[in-house]
Short mmCIF file of C-alpha atoms in Angstrom, two decimals:
data_model
loop_
_atom_site.label_atom_id
_atom_site.label_comp_id
_atom_site.label_asym_id
_atom_site.label_seq_id
_atom_site.Cartn_x
_atom_site.Cartn_y
_atom_site.Cartn_z
CA MET Z 1 -19.68 20.32 4.02
CA ARG Z 2 -15.79 18.34 3.22
CA LYS Z 3 -15.95 15.03 3.06
CA LYS Z 4 -13.01 13.39 4.85
CA MET Z 5 -11.21 10.11 3.43
CA ALA Z 6 -11.95 7.24 5.79
CA VAL Z 7 -9.20 4.16 5.77
CA ALA Z 8 -9.14 1.11 7.43
CA VAL Z 9 -6.12 -0.54 7.98
CA LEU Z 10 -5.79 -4.70 8.36
CA HIS Z 11 -2.36 -6.12 9.53
CA GLY Z 12 -1.48 -9.48 8.23
CA ILE Z 13 -0.54 -13.10 9.73
CA GLY Z 14 2.02 -13.26 12.67
CA ASN Z 15 2.32 -11.96 16.15
CA GLN Z 16 1.44 -8.68 15.58
CA GLN Z 17 1.08 -5.72 18.11
CA GLU Z 18 -1.44 -3.32 18.73
CA ASP Z 19 0.63 -0.24 17.32
CA PHE Z 20 1.19 -2.43 13.77
CA SER Z 21 0.09 0.80 11.50
CA ASP Z 22 1.49 3.84 13.68
CA ILE Z 23 4.53 4.56 11.39
CA PHE Z 24 2.50 3.83 8.16
CA SER Z 25 -0.33 6.10 9.10
CA GLU Z 26 2.01 8.77 10.13
CA GLU Z 27 3.92 8.43 6.60
CA LEU Z 28 0.45 8.15 4.76
CA VAL Z 29 -1.10 10.90 6.30
CA LYS Z 30 2.22 13.09 5.82
CA ARG Z 31 2.18 12.07 2.00
CA PHE Z 32 -1.62 12.96 1.65
CA SER Z 33 -1.28 16.35 3.46
CA GLN Z 34 1.64 17.64 1.09
CA ASN Z 35 -0.61 17.06 -2.14
CA LEU Z 36 -3.40 19.22 -0.56
CA LYS Z 37 -1.37 21.81 1.05
CA PRO Z 38 -2.21 24.26 -1.70
CA TYR Z 39 -6.14 23.89 -0.93
CA LEU Z 40 -5.91 23.94 3.01
CA PRO Z 41 -4.24 25.27 6.07
CA VAL Z 42 -4.69 21.89 7.74
CA PRO Z 43 -5.27 18.86 5.40
CA GLU Z 44 -3.72 16.34 7.48
CA THR Z 45 -7.62 16.50 8.93
CA GLU Z 46 -8.97 15.43 6.15
CA ILE Z 47 -8.00 11.82 6.56
CA ILE Z 48 -9.05 9.52 9.35
CA ILE Z 49 -7.12 6.38 9.75
CA GLN Z 50 -8.60 3.40 11.79
CA PRO Z 51 -6.58 0.38 12.03
CA ILE Z 52 -8.22 -2.90 12.73
CA TYR Z 53 -6.47 -5.17 14.97
CA TRP Z 54 -8.06 -8.50 14.48
CA GLY Z 55 -5.08 -10.23 15.54
CA SER Z 56 -6.32 -10.10 19.21
CA VAL Z 57 -8.50 -12.85 18.58
CA PHE Z 58 -5.90 -15.48 18.19
CA ASN Z 59 -2.53 -14.07 20.01
CA GLU Z 60 -3.20 -14.86 23.28
CA SER Z 61 -4.24 -18.64 22.45
CA GLU Z 62 -1.59 -18.92 20.29
CA ASN Z 63 1.11 -18.17 22.76
CA GLU Z 64 -0.65 -20.30 25.31
CA MET Z 65 -0.40 -23.54 22.99
CA TRP Z 66 3.61 -22.38 22.32
CA LYS Z 67 4.01 -22.41 26.21
CA LYS Z 68 2.48 -25.99 26.36
CA LEU Z 69 4.01 -27.28 23.38
CA SER Z 70 7.75 -26.12 24.58
CA PHE Z 71 7.43 -26.77 28.03
CA ALA Z 72 6.28 -30.56 27.37
CA ALA Z 73 9.10 -31.31 24.80
CA GLU Z 74 12.50 -29.92 23.73
CA LEU Z 75 11.87 -28.91 20.27
CA ASP Z 76 14.73 -27.89 18.21
CA PHE Z 77 14.40 -24.36 16.16
CA ALA Z 78 12.06 -23.11 19.00
CA LYS Z 79 12.09 -19.14 17.73
CA LEU Z 80 11.03 -20.57 14.52
CA ARG Z 81 8.61 -22.81 15.80
CA HIS Z 82 6.89 -20.15 17.61
CA PHE Z 83 6.92 -18.00 14.51
CA VAL Z 84 5.53 -20.62 12.39
CA ILE Z 85 2.62 -21.05 15.26
CA HIS Z 86 1.61 -17.35 14.58
CA PHE Z 87 2.07 -16.79 11.34
CA PHE Z 88 0.33 -19.98 10.31
CA GLY Z 89 -2.33 -20.45 13.43
CA ASP Z 90 -3.79 -17.21 12.41
CA ALA Z 91 -4.73 -18.85 8.77
CA ILE Z 92 -5.44 -22.14 10.11
CA ALA Z 93 -7.94 -20.60 12.70
CA TYR Z 94 -9.53 -17.77 10.82
CA GLN Z 95 -10.81 -20.52 8.15
CA PRO Z 96 -14.70 -19.87 7.10
CA SER Z 97 -16.90 -23.27 7.41
CA ALA Z 98 -20.10 -24.24 6.86
CA TYR Z 99 -20.82 -24.36 10.66
CA GLN Z 100 -20.12 -21.05 11.52
CA ASN Z 101 -16.41 -20.98 12.87
CA PRO Z 102 -16.64 -19.32 16.03
CA ASN Z 103 -12.79 -17.35 15.54
CA TYR Z 104 -14.23 -16.38 11.78
CA ILE Z 105 -17.42 -14.76 13.76
CA LYS Z 106 -14.97 -12.99 16.18
CA VAL Z 107 -12.68 -11.44 13.57
CA HIS Z 108 -15.70 -10.08 11.82
CA GLU Z 109 -16.99 -8.76 15.14
CA VAL Z 110 -13.66 -6.96 15.48
CA TYR Z 111 -13.91 -5.63 11.64
CA ALA Z 112 -17.36 -4.30 12.20
CA LYS Z 113 -16.40 -2.57 15.35
CA GLY Z 114 -13.50 -0.52 13.83
CA LEU Z 115 -15.78 0.13 11.06
CA LYS Z 116 -18.28 2.35 13.66
CA LYS Z 117 -15.11 3.69 15.08
CA LEU Z 118 -13.75 5.13 11.58
CA GLY Z 119 -17.36 6.11 10.65
CA GLU Z 120 -18.12 8.08 13.94
CA LYS Z 121 -14.66 9.91 13.27
CA ALA Z 122 -14.73 10.42 9.62
CA GLY Z 123 -18.47 10.97 9.02
CA SER Z 124 -21.40 7.83 8.68
CA ASP Z 125 -20.83 8.41 4.54
CA ALA Z 126 -17.58 9.00 4.26
CA PRO Z 127 -15.80 7.39 1.08
CA LEU Z 128 -14.26 4.21 2.73
CA PHE Z 129 -10.79 2.79 1.77
CA VAL Z 130 -9.05 -0.28 2.97
CA VAL Z 131 -5.62 -1.27 2.85
CA ALA Z 132 -4.75 -4.87 3.92
CA HIS Z 133 -1.78 -6.71 4.57
CA SER Z 134 -1.59 -10.60 4.03
CA LEU Z 135 -3.96 -12.46 5.79
CA GLY Z 136 -6.11 -9.23 6.05
CA SER Z 137 -6.74 -8.85 2.68
CA VAL Z 138 -8.20 -11.98 2.88
CA ILE Z 139 -10.41 -11.31 5.99
CA THR Z 140 -11.34 -8.04 4.05
CA SER Z 141 -12.36 -9.81 0.98
CA ASN Z 142 -14.50 -12.20 3.07
CA TYR Z 143 -16.15 -9.38 5.24
CA PHE Z 144 -17.06 -7.20 2.35
CA TYR Z 145 -18.40 -10.59 0.25
CA ASP Z 146 -20.77 -11.21 3.21
CA LEU Z 147 -22.22 -7.76 3.20
CA GLN Z 148 -22.50 -7.66 -0.71
CA TYR Z 149 -23.35 -11.21 -1.57
CA ILE Z 150 -24.87 -12.87 1.51
CA PRO Z 151 -26.22 -10.04 4.59
CA ASP Z 152 -28.68 -12.28 5.33
CA ARG Z 153 -26.17 -15.10 6.25
CA ILE Z 154 -24.03 -12.58 8.50
CA PRO Z 155 -23.85 -14.13 11.83
CA GLU Z 156 -26.06 -11.90 14.53
CA THR Z 157 -23.11 -11.23 16.65
CA VAL Z 158 -21.52 -9.37 13.84
CA LYS Z 159 -24.68 -7.69 12.69
CA GLN Z 160 -25.24 -6.00 16.25
CA ASN Z 161 -21.77 -4.11 15.73
CA ILE Z 162 -22.96 -2.85 12.34
CA ALA Z 163 -25.25 0.33 12.28
CA GLU Z 164 -27.63 1.41 9.30
CA THR Z 165 -24.99 4.15 8.12
CA PRO Z 166 -23.92 3.91 4.31
CA LEU Z 167 -20.14 2.86 5.64
CA GLU Z 168 -20.72 0.12 7.97
CA ASN Z 169 -22.96 -1.22 5.46
CA GLY Z 170 -19.88 -1.16 2.78
CA ASP Z 171 -21.86 1.26 0.24
CA THR Z 172 -19.14 3.89 0.39
CA LEU Z 173 -16.30 1.19 -0.12
CA ALA Z 174 -14.39 3.11 -2.76
CA GLY Z 175 -11.11 1.79 -2.61
CA PHE Z 176 -9.30 -1.46 -1.41
CA TYR Z 177 -5.25 -1.93 -1.47
CA SER Z 178 -4.32 -5.64 -1.19
CA LEU Z 179 -0.71 -6.19 0.19
CA GLY Z 180 1.34 -9.30 -0.34
CA SER Z 181 -2.13 -11.08 -0.52
CA PRO Z 182 -2.49 -14.86 -0.25
CA LEU Z 183 -5.75 -14.44 -1.68
CA ALA Z 184 -4.79 -16.54 -4.98
CA LEU Z 185 -3.79 -19.46 -2.68
CA TRP Z 186 -7.44 -19.51 -0.92
CA SER Z 187 -8.77 -19.97 -4.23
CA LEU Z 188 -7.75 -23.97 -4.06
CA ARG Z 189 -10.34 -24.00 -1.25
CA TYR Z 190 -12.97 -23.40 -3.36
CA ALA Z 191 -14.03 -25.50 -6.92
CA ASP Z 192 -15.83 -22.24 -8.35
CA PHE Z 193 -13.98 -19.12 -6.94
CA ASP Z 194 -15.19 -16.58 -9.36
CA VAL Z 195 -17.04 -14.36 -7.41
CA PRO Z 196 -14.92 -11.30 -6.13
CA ILE Z 197 -16.03 -8.32 -4.23
CA HIS Z 198 -17.00 -5.33 -5.86
CA VAL Z 199 -14.50 -2.46 -5.69
CA PRO Z 200 -15.83 0.19 -5.64
CA SER Z 201 -19.35 -0.90 -4.05
CA PRO Z 202 -22.21 -1.33 -6.53
CA ASN Z 203 -24.18 1.60 -4.08
CA LEU Z 204 -21.01 4.31 -4.34
CA GLU Z 205 -22.75 5.91 -7.00
CA ARG Z 206 -25.53 7.31 -5.06
CA TYR Z 207 -23.26 9.12 -2.41
CA TYR Z 208 -20.64 10.15 -4.93
CA PRO Z 209 -21.94 10.10 -8.40
CA GLY Z 210 -19.17 9.99 -10.91
CA LEU Z 211 -16.33 9.24 -8.71
CA LYS Z 212 -13.83 7.89 -11.33
CA ASP Z 213 -10.95 6.74 -9.32
CA GLY Z 214 -11.88 3.93 -6.79
CA LYS Z 215 -10.24 0.35 -7.39
CA TRP Z 216 -9.10 -2.57 -6.14
CA VAL Z 217 -5.20 -1.97 -6.47
CA ASN Z 218 -3.09 -5.21 -5.80
CA MET Z 219 0.34 -4.98 -4.51
CA TYR Z 220 2.96 -7.55 -4.38
CA ASP Z 221 7.05 -8.24 -4.22
CA LYS Z 222 8.09 -10.97 -6.29
CA ASP Z 223 10.21 -12.14 -3.66
CA ASP Z 224 7.42 -12.69 -1.42
CA VAL Z 225 6.34 -16.17 -1.45
CA PHE Z 226 2.88 -15.34 0.28
CA GLY Z 227 1.87 -12.48 -1.66
CA TYR Z 228 0.51 -13.15 -5.45
CA PRO Z 229 -0.63 -11.31 -8.31
CA LEU Z 230 -4.63 -11.57 -8.57
CA LYS Z 231 -5.91 -10.72 -11.99
CA PRO Z 232 -4.43 -13.84 -13.79
CA LEU Z 233 -6.54 -16.16 -11.77
CA ASN Z 234 -9.65 -15.91 -13.90
CA HIS Z 235 -11.85 -13.50 -16.05
CA ALA Z 236 -13.64 -12.31 -12.84
CA TYR Z 237 -10.79 -11.43 -11.46
CA ASP Z 238 -8.93 -9.93 -13.82
CA LYS Z 239 -11.77 -7.55 -14.34
CA ALA Z 240 -12.37 -6.83 -10.36
CA VAL Z 241 -8.98 -5.97 -9.90
CA SER Z 242 -7.77 -3.05 -11.75
CA CYS Z 243 -4.12 -3.72 -11.50
CA ASP Z 244 -1.26 -5.58 -10.06
CA ILE Z 245 1.73 -3.61 -9.07
CA GLU Z 246 5.10 -5.54 -8.90
CA LEU Z 247 7.61 -3.63 -6.51
CA ASN Z 248 10.47 -3.92 -3.95
CA CYS Z 249 10.00 -4.31 -0.16
CA GLY Z 250 12.27 -4.25 2.42
CA ASN Z 251 15.93 -3.22 2.74
CA ILE Z 252 19.06 -4.10 1.23
CA ILE Z 253 19.03 -7.54 3.59
CA THR Z 254 15.28 -8.28 3.21
CA SER Z 255 14.03 -6.95 0.15
CA TRP Z 256 15.40 -10.10 -2.14
CA THR Z 257 14.02 -12.79 0.07
CA PRO Z 258 10.93 -13.96 1.18
CA LEU Z 259 11.31 -11.49 4.50
CA SER Z 260 9.65 -8.98 2.33
CA HIS Z 261 6.33 -10.04 3.15
CA MET Z 262 6.77 -8.04 6.42
CA HIS Z 263 7.68 -4.89 4.64
CA TYR Z 264 5.10 -3.59 2.91
CA PHE Z 265 4.01 -1.12 5.52
CA THR Z 266 7.34 0.89 5.33
CA THR Z 267 7.50 0.86 1.83
CA ASN Z 268 7.59 4.36 0.37
CA ASP Z 269 6.04 3.28 -3.42
CA ILE Z 270 3.29 2.08 -1.36
CA ILE Z 271 2.80 5.05 0.81
CA ASN Z 272 3.30 7.17 -1.98
CA LYS Z 273 0.58 5.32 -4.30
CA ILE Z 274 -2.25 5.27 -1.78
CA GLY Z 275 -1.35 9.00 -0.43
CA ASP Z 276 -1.50 10.41 -4.12
CA GLN Z 277 -4.40 8.00 -4.99
CA LEU Z 278 -6.25 9.28 -1.69
CA ALA Z 279 -5.58 13.24 -2.39
CA ASP Z 280 -7.00 13.13 -6.02
CA ILE Z 281 -9.93 11.27 -4.75
CA TRP Z 282 -10.59 13.83 -1.86
CA LYS Z 283 -9.70 16.98 -4.83
CA GLN Z 284 -13.01 15.06 -6.43
CA VAL Z 285 -15.14 14.45 -3.90
CA ASN Z 286 -14.46 18.15 -2.63
CA LEU Z 287 -13.80 20.35 -5.26
CA LYS Z 288 -15.46 19.27 -8.53
CA LYS Z 289 -17.82 21.81 -8.33
CA ASN Z 290 -15.66 24.85 -7.06
#
């Protein structure tokens, strides 16, 4: 029986909409399918993409705060301020703490529900890949850190949304693509930031022995002030991250500015690299004995 590729997609900071991944997902499926046309009549059915819209946790409260502040005072740079509230509000509100920040828990509940939907569509033991932009990469790192290192400390409301399946437990995590990741900045929060997540999962071998191409690939634009390489952080991250790839995101106007941060999901180089690798892994999983 063929195994489908299960792909979770997470957005980054800012006032995101629920359809944030529609164009990216469509283009990724096209690229993936092009690679498999010689093998299958309908290759697009072999990849299942599930967007994880965690912004729903914060958008309403951020909009409400902006209404109160803008009504109470005549503030200059109104559009920029509205942007800043959404852009930095997400990061500030999400911060984990020793006292179990309810926002952190709510975001992880959304993550767990997204993986549940993905497993139901792709298969409970399908190879799992995560494509995460900006703060979404930090959330992904935290989510799988909790699964891999401190499962007994995962809040009960999150556990209630995690079924005992290999995919939902992170056992089939085969690849992580972090795009424009500010994870390097998060290292400033911790005196000892040298325990990165394992990609692929240490348990992947149980389900897909010999799978070679699972890895953590970090992509960034040198003009993006929020995205950074990760391998230089320390020895642990140098070992955990397969490669830092510098690329150019955006159009002729935005690609040479910090606005490049908003254009990773529409960058062809990213779509092509991920689509090609997913197709290669599909072949390894499904054609290895043929």
